[in-house]
Amino acid sequence: MPRFSDSWVVDRTLFDYVQGGSCACCGFSHLFNPDGLKGLINAVSDLETDAANEEYNAALKSPWPEDMRDQIWADRVRLRHLMKKEMKGYAQFVHDCSSVIGGGDDVEALFQFCTSLGGRTLMRLFQMPRVELSERIGSIYNIHSAFSVVLCTVVEQVANFKLTAYDTDGRSPEEVAFEEGLSFDRRGGFN
């Protein structure tokens, strides 16, 4: 199995999860939802019946053991929900930045500002050590179960993306440019 491949992500996640275990506060989420994952999916209000069935069928194909799968799915949905609540704050930030920069289209103004800074300055502004990811997810969003382990393992895979020999899979020119430009330095993090 090549290092940092998708199967490596699964094996590494399972190993880290078993070694670290789940925490006491979120390790028994199934006790509070007797219908399991199906009941959890049906309880989410933004999924219609067909979408809920597709989500459930996709979850059944996941490589994780049942209890871990349920935790990952629930925490993924919870993180998405919490981050959606923060969207107004991000939109306000982009708007405020564009106002300071000179107005006009908010996103275009922020893009112009970021590109004017140069790579090194921009890198220093957005750099975050990998180990901080699980700390932030745990402290800000109260997620410290299997989902946190999966995220950290995927970040490890992304940091070593060139070793996977995978092609870029971006859907837009911006995504492809981001994927091609993203690099990782063990001393400085993602660039």
PDB file of C-alpha atoms in Angstrom:
ATOM      1  CA  MET A   1       0.000   0.000   0.000  1.00  0.00           C
ATOM      2  CA  PRO A   2       1.601   3.314  -1.050  1.00  0.00           C
ATOM      3  CA  ARG A   3       2.138   5.753   1.769  1.00  0.00           C
ATOM      4  CA  PHE A   4      -0.424   8.571   2.047  1.00  0.00           C
ATOM      5  CA  SER A   5      -2.886   6.877  -0.331  1.00  0.00           C
ATOM      6  CA  ASP A   6      -6.592   6.743   0.487  1.00  0.00           C
ATOM      7  CA  SER A   7      -6.208   3.262   1.996  1.00  0.00           C
ATOM      8  CA  TRP A   8      -3.395   4.644   4.164  1.00  0.00           C
ATOM      9  CA  VAL A   9      -5.815   7.333   5.420  1.00  0.00           C
ATOM     10  CA  VAL A  10      -8.296   4.638   6.455  1.00  0.00           C
ATOM     11  CA  ASP A  11      -5.653   2.490   8.158  1.00  0.00           C
ATOM     12  CA  ARG A  12      -4.007   5.424   9.897  1.00  0.00           C
ATOM     13  CA  THR A  13      -7.351   6.781  11.111  1.00  0.00           C
ATOM     14  CA  LEU A  14      -8.422   3.407  12.491  1.00  0.00           C
ATOM     15  CA  PHE A  15      -5.049   2.970  14.209  1.00  0.00           C
ATOM     16  CA  ASP A  16      -5.084   6.456  15.767  1.00  0.00           C
ATOM     17  CA  TYR A  17      -8.715   6.092  16.790  1.00  0.00           C
ATOM     18  CA  VAL A  18      -8.124   2.720  18.460  1.00  0.00           C
ATOM     19  CA  GLN A  19      -4.956   3.948  20.179  1.00  0.00           C
ATOM     20  CA  GLY A  20      -6.533   7.158  21.428  1.00  0.00           C
ATOM     21  CA  GLY A  21     -10.065   5.901  21.718  1.00  0.00           C
ATOM     22  CA  SER A  22     -13.017   8.177  21.742  1.00  0.00           C
ATOM     23  CA  CYS A  23     -13.525  10.568  24.587  1.00  0.00           C
ATOM     24  CA  ALA A  24     -16.070   9.833  27.283  1.00  0.00           C
ATOM     25  CA  CYS A  25     -18.296  12.759  26.333  1.00  0.00           C
ATOM     26  CA  CYS A  26     -18.901  11.716  22.738  1.00  0.00           C
ATOM     27  CA  GLY A  27     -18.031   8.034  22.623  1.00  0.00           C
ATOM     28  CA  PHE A  28     -21.532   6.842  23.436  1.00  0.00           C
ATOM     29  CA  SER A  29     -23.635   9.035  21.186  1.00  0.00           C
ATOM     30  CA  HIS A  30     -25.539   5.963  19.986  1.00  0.00           C
ATOM     31  CA  LEU A  31     -27.068   5.581  23.463  1.00  0.00           C
ATOM     32  CA  PHE A  32     -28.963   8.827  22.923  1.00  0.00           C
ATOM     33  CA  ASN A  33     -30.181   7.862  19.481  1.00  0.00           C
ATOM     34  CA  PRO A  34     -31.710   4.387  19.581  1.00  0.00           C
ATOM     35  CA  ASP A  35     -32.497   4.468  15.835  1.00  0.00           C
ATOM     36  CA  GLY A  36     -28.800   4.806  15.065  1.00  0.00           C
ATOM     37  CA  LEU A  37     -27.528   6.570  11.991  1.00  0.00           C
ATOM     38  CA  LYS A  38     -30.821   6.241  10.103  1.00  0.00           C
ATOM     39  CA  GLY A  39     -32.649   8.028  12.940  1.00  0.00           C
ATOM     40  CA  LEU A  40     -29.952  10.660  13.105  1.00  0.00           C
ATOM     41  CA  ILE A  41     -30.163  11.337   9.368  1.00  0.00           C
ATOM     42  CA  ASN A  42     -33.952  11.487   9.486  1.00  0.00           C
ATOM     43  CA  ALA A  43     -33.752  13.948  12.396  1.00  0.00           C
ATOM     44  CA  VAL A  44     -31.767  16.429  10.295  1.00  0.00           C
ATOM     45  CA  SER A  45     -34.344  18.820   8.967  1.00  0.00           C
ATOM     46  CA  ASP A  46     -32.507  20.044   5.852  1.00  0.00           C
ATOM     47  CA  LEU A  47     -32.490  16.625   4.188  1.00  0.00           C
ATOM     48  CA  GLU A  48     -35.487  15.562   2.109  1.00  0.00           C
ATOM     49  CA  THR A  49     -36.469  11.898   1.987  1.00  0.00           C
ATOM     50  CA  ASP A  50     -34.477  11.092  -1.190  1.00  0.00           C
ATOM     51  CA  ALA A  51     -31.443  13.026   0.011  1.00  0.00           C
ATOM     52  CA  ALA A  52     -31.660  11.339   3.412  1.00  0.00           C
ATOM     53  CA  ASN A  53     -31.779   7.913   1.777  1.00  0.00           C
ATOM     54  CA  GLU A  54     -28.792   8.760  -0.436  1.00  0.00           C
ATOM     55  CA  GLU A  55     -26.866  10.039   2.585  1.00  0.00           C
ATOM     56  CA  TYR A  56     -27.679   6.879   4.542  1.00  0.00           C
ATOM     57  CA  ASN A  57     -26.691   4.594   1.643  1.00  0.00           C
ATOM     58  CA  ALA A  58     -23.426   6.493   1.193  1.00  0.00           C
ATOM     59  CA  ALA A  59     -22.699   6.176   4.910  1.00  0.00           C
ATOM     60  CA  LEU A  60     -23.236   2.420   4.734  1.00  0.00           C
ATOM     61  CA  LYS A  61     -20.399   2.228   2.178  1.00  0.00           C
ATOM     62  CA  SER A  62     -17.931   4.016   4.452  1.00  0.00           C
ATOM     63  CA  PRO A  63     -14.832   2.084   5.545  1.00  0.00           C
ATOM     64  CA  TRP A  64     -15.389   2.795   9.247  1.00  0.00           C
ATOM     65  CA  PRO A  65     -16.825   0.457  11.884  1.00  0.00           C
ATOM     66  CA  GLU A  66     -20.467   1.224  12.701  1.00  0.00           C
ATOM     67  CA  ASP A  67     -19.973   3.203  15.927  1.00  0.00           C
ATOM     68  CA  MET A  68     -17.115   5.197  14.428  1.00  0.00           C
ATOM     69  CA  ARG A  69     -19.109   5.818  11.226  1.00  0.00           C
ATOM     70  CA  ASP A  70     -22.022   7.208  13.232  1.00  0.00           C
ATOM     71  CA  GLN A  71     -19.716   9.545  15.175  1.00  0.00           C
ATOM     72  CA  ILE A  72     -18.007  10.771  12.017  1.00  0.00           C
ATOM     73  CA  TRP A  73     -21.291  11.418  10.254  1.00  0.00           C
ATOM     74  CA  ALA A  74     -22.859  13.199  13.235  1.00  0.00           C
ATOM     75  CA  ASP A  75     -19.805  15.385  13.843  1.00  0.00           C
ATOM     76  CA  ARG A  76     -19.463  16.217  10.147  1.00  0.00           C
ATOM     77  CA  VAL A  77     -23.064  17.403  10.109  1.00  0.00           C
ATOM     78  CA  ARG A  78     -22.585  19.283  13.389  1.00  0.00           C
ATOM     79  CA  LEU A  79     -19.430  21.034  12.135  1.00  0.00           C
ATOM     80  CA  ARG A  80     -21.169  21.972   8.872  1.00  0.00           C
ATOM     81  CA  HIS A  81     -24.122  23.355  10.830  1.00  0.00           C
ATOM     82  CA  LEU A  82     -21.918  25.372  13.198  1.00  0.00           C
ATOM     83  CA  MET A  83     -19.831  26.768  10.361  1.00  0.00           C
ATOM     84  CA  LYS A  84     -22.939  27.737   8.385  1.00  0.00           C
ATOM     85  CA  LYS A  85     -23.945  29.836  11.393  1.00  0.00           C
ATOM     86  CA  GLU A  86     -20.608  31.673  11.083  1.00  0.00           C
ATOM     87  CA  MET A  87     -21.094  32.557   7.401  1.00  0.00           C
ATOM     88  CA  LYS A  88     -22.534  36.001   8.209  1.00  0.00           C
ATOM     89  CA  GLY A  89     -19.378  36.820  10.119  1.00  0.00           C
ATOM     90  CA  TYR A  90     -17.180  35.751   7.211  1.00  0.00           C
ATOM     91  CA  ALA A  91     -19.300  37.736   4.753  1.00  0.00           C
ATOM     92  CA  GLN A  92     -19.027  40.796   7.005  1.00  0.00           C
ATOM     93  CA  PHE A  93     -15.246  40.327   7.226  1.00  0.00           C
ATOM     94  CA  VAL A  94     -14.933  40.200   3.424  1.00  0.00           C
ATOM     95  CA  HIS A  95     -17.174  43.265   3.100  1.00  0.00           C
ATOM     96  CA  ASP A  96     -15.190  45.190   5.730  1.00  0.00           C
ATOM     97  CA  CYS A  97     -11.923  44.288   4.005  1.00  0.00           C
ATOM     98  CA  SER A  98     -13.203  45.474   0.649  1.00  0.00           C
ATOM     99  CA  SER A  99     -14.380  48.731   2.217  1.00  0.00           C
ATOM    100  CA  VAL A 100     -10.897  49.370   3.610  1.00  0.00           C
ATOM    101  CA  ILE A 101      -9.248  48.373   0.342  1.00  0.00           C
ATOM    102  CA  GLY A 102     -11.388  50.587  -1.844  1.00  0.00           C
ATOM    103  CA  GLY A 103     -14.871  49.141  -2.261  1.00  0.00           C
ATOM    104  CA  GLY A 104     -16.324  47.550  -5.338  1.00  0.00           C
ATOM    105  CA  ASP A 105     -16.930  43.830  -5.611  1.00  0.00           C
ATOM    106  CA  ASP A 106     -16.143  42.400  -2.171  1.00  0.00           C
ATOM    107  CA  VAL A 107     -14.562  39.157  -3.304  1.00  0.00           C
ATOM    108  CA  GLU A 108     -12.578  40.765  -6.127  1.00  0.00           C
ATOM    109  CA  ALA A 109     -11.279  43.476  -3.774  1.00  0.00           C
ATOM    110  CA  LEU A 110     -10.188  40.870  -1.213  1.00  0.00           C
ATOM    111  CA  PHE A 111      -8.543  38.842  -3.982  1.00  0.00           C
ATOM    112  CA  GLN A 112      -6.633  41.916  -5.198  1.00  0.00           C
ATOM    113  CA  PHE A 113      -5.568  42.710  -1.637  1.00  0.00           C
ATOM    114  CA  CYS A 114      -4.344  39.171  -0.971  1.00  0.00           C
ATOM    115  CA  THR A 115      -2.406  38.963  -4.228  1.00  0.00           C
ATOM    116  CA  SER A 116      -0.842  42.379  -3.558  1.00  0.00           C
ATOM    117  CA  LEU A 117       0.636  41.133  -0.291  1.00  0.00           C
ATOM    118  CA  GLY A 118       2.907  38.615  -1.919  1.00  0.00           C
ATOM    119  CA  GLY A 119       3.281  34.939  -1.101  1.00  0.00           C
ATOM    120  CA  ARG A 120       5.412  35.144   2.031  1.00  0.00           C
ATOM    121  CA  THR A 121       3.260  37.727   3.812  1.00  0.00           C
ATOM    122  CA  LEU A 122       0.061  35.948   2.865  1.00  0.00           C
ATOM    123  CA  MET A 123       1.521  32.648   4.049  1.00  0.00           C
ATOM    124  CA  ARG A 124       2.363  34.120   7.452  1.00  0.00           C
ATOM    125  CA  LEU A 125      -1.167  35.514   7.816  1.00  0.00           C
ATOM    126  CA  PHE A 126      -2.926  32.218   7.163  1.00  0.00           C
ATOM    127  CA  GLN A 127      -0.435  29.710   8.500  1.00  0.00           C
ATOM    128  CA  MET A 128      -1.567  27.324  11.222  1.00  0.00           C
ATOM    129  CA  PRO A 129       0.415  24.389  12.607  1.00  0.00           C
ATOM    130  CA  ARG A 130      -1.177  21.021  11.817  1.00  0.00           C
ATOM    131  CA  VAL A 131      -1.323  20.040  15.476  1.00  0.00           C
ATOM    132  CA  GLU A 132      -3.517  23.060  16.127  1.00  0.00           C
ATOM    133  CA  LEU A 133      -6.310  21.694  13.942  1.00  0.00           C
ATOM    134  CA  SER A 134      -7.557  19.138  16.451  1.00  0.00           C
ATOM    135  CA  GLU A 135      -7.169  21.667  19.266  1.00  0.00           C
ATOM    136  CA  ARG A 136      -9.318  24.254  17.472  1.00  0.00           C
ATOM    137  CA  ILE A 137     -11.951  21.728  16.415  1.00  0.00           C
ATOM    138  CA  GLY A 138     -12.160  20.528  20.002  1.00  0.00           C
ATOM    139  CA  SER A 139     -12.131  23.901  21.735  1.00  0.00           C
ATOM    140  CA  ILE A 140     -14.195  25.962  19.281  1.00  0.00           C
ATOM    141  CA  TYR A 141     -16.668  23.365  17.977  1.00  0.00           C
ATOM    142  CA  ASN A 142     -16.523  20.785  20.786  1.00  0.00           C
ATOM    143  CA  ILE A 143     -15.662  17.974  18.357  1.00  0.00           C
ATOM    144  CA  HIS A 144     -13.004  15.574  19.551  1.00  0.00           C
ATOM    145  CA  SER A 145     -14.147  12.170  18.426  1.00  0.00           C
ATOM    146  CA  ALA A 146     -13.347  10.072  15.381  1.00  0.00           C
ATOM    147  CA  PHE A 147     -14.117  12.965  13.026  1.00  0.00           C
ATOM    148  CA  SER A 148     -11.224  14.958  14.460  1.00  0.00           C
ATOM    149  CA  VAL A 149      -8.928  11.971  13.874  1.00  0.00           C
ATOM    150  CA  VAL A 150     -10.137  11.721  10.258  1.00  0.00           C
ATOM    151  CA  LEU A 151      -9.541  15.431   9.630  1.00  0.00           C
ATOM    152  CA  CYS A 152      -6.029  15.333  11.050  1.00  0.00           C
ATOM    153  CA  THR A 153      -5.176  12.253   8.995  1.00  0.00           C
ATOM    154  CA  VAL A 154      -6.483  13.851   5.809  1.00  0.00           C
ATOM    155  CA  VAL A 155      -4.400  16.961   6.551  1.00  0.00           C
ATOM    156  CA  GLU A 156      -1.372  14.644   6.841  1.00  0.00           C
ATOM    157  CA  GLN A 157      -2.271  13.178   3.445  1.00  0.00           C
ATOM    158  CA  VAL A 158      -2.621  16.662   1.908  1.00  0.00           C
ATOM    159  CA  ALA A 159       0.735  17.669   3.398  1.00  0.00           C
ATOM    160  CA  ASN A 160       2.283  14.738   1.542  1.00  0.00           C
ATOM    161  CA  PHE A 161       0.110  14.998  -1.562  1.00  0.00           C
ATOM    162  CA  LYS A 162       3.008  14.848  -4.004  1.00  0.00           C
ATOM    163  CA  LEU A 163       3.928  11.400  -2.647  1.00  0.00           C
ATOM    164  CA  THR A 164       0.455  10.051  -3.434  1.00  0.00           C
ATOM    165  CA  ALA A 165       0.948  10.693  -7.174  1.00  0.00           C
ATOM    166  CA  TYR A 166      -2.762  11.588  -7.406  1.00  0.00           C
ATOM    167  CA  ASP A 167      -3.869  14.061 -10.040  1.00  0.00           C
ATOM    168  CA  THR A 168      -5.534  17.327  -9.076  1.00  0.00           C
ATOM    169  CA  ASP A 169      -9.310  17.022  -9.029  1.00  0.00           C
ATOM    170  CA  GLY A 170     -10.421  20.641  -8.803  1.00  0.00           C
ATOM    171  CA  ARG A 171     -13.694  21.532 -10.502  1.00  0.00           C
ATOM    172  CA  SER A 172     -12.861  25.122 -11.374  1.00  0.00           C
ATOM    173  CA  PRO A 173      -9.711  26.887 -12.558  1.00  0.00           C
ATOM    174  CA  GLU A 174      -9.397  28.459  -9.092  1.00  0.00           C
ATOM    175  CA  GLU A 175      -9.533  25.065  -7.361  1.00  0.00           C
ATOM    176  CA  VAL A 176      -6.989  23.570  -9.746  1.00  0.00           C
ATOM    177  CA  ALA A 177      -4.664  26.569  -9.257  1.00  0.00           C
ATOM    178  CA  PHE A 178      -5.020  26.235  -5.483  1.00  0.00           C
ATOM    179  CA  GLU A 179      -4.256  22.506  -5.587  1.00  0.00           C
ATOM    180  CA  GLU A 180      -1.259  23.002  -7.858  1.00  0.00           C
ATOM    181  CA  GLY A 181       0.068  25.908  -5.789  1.00  0.00           C
ATOM    182  CA  LEU A 182      -0.402  24.307  -2.363  1.00  0.00           C
ATOM    183  CA  SER A 183       2.777  22.992  -0.848  1.00  0.00           C
ATOM    184  CA  PHE A 184       3.886  21.943   2.599  1.00  0.00           C
ATOM    185  CA  ASP A 185       7.094  22.720   4.427  1.00  0.00           C
ATOM    186  CA  ARG A 186       7.661  20.865   7.698  1.00  0.00           C
ATOM    187  CA  ARG A 187       9.103  24.022   9.268  1.00  0.00           C
ATOM    188  CA  GLY A 188       6.481  26.435   8.025  1.00  0.00           C
ATOM    189  CA  GLY A 189       3.357  24.442   7.322  1.00  0.00           C
ATOM    190  CA  PHE A 190       1.184  24.837   4.249  1.00  0.00           C
ATOM    191  CA  ASN A 191       2.247  27.441   1.712  1.00  0.00           C
TER     192      ASN A 191
END
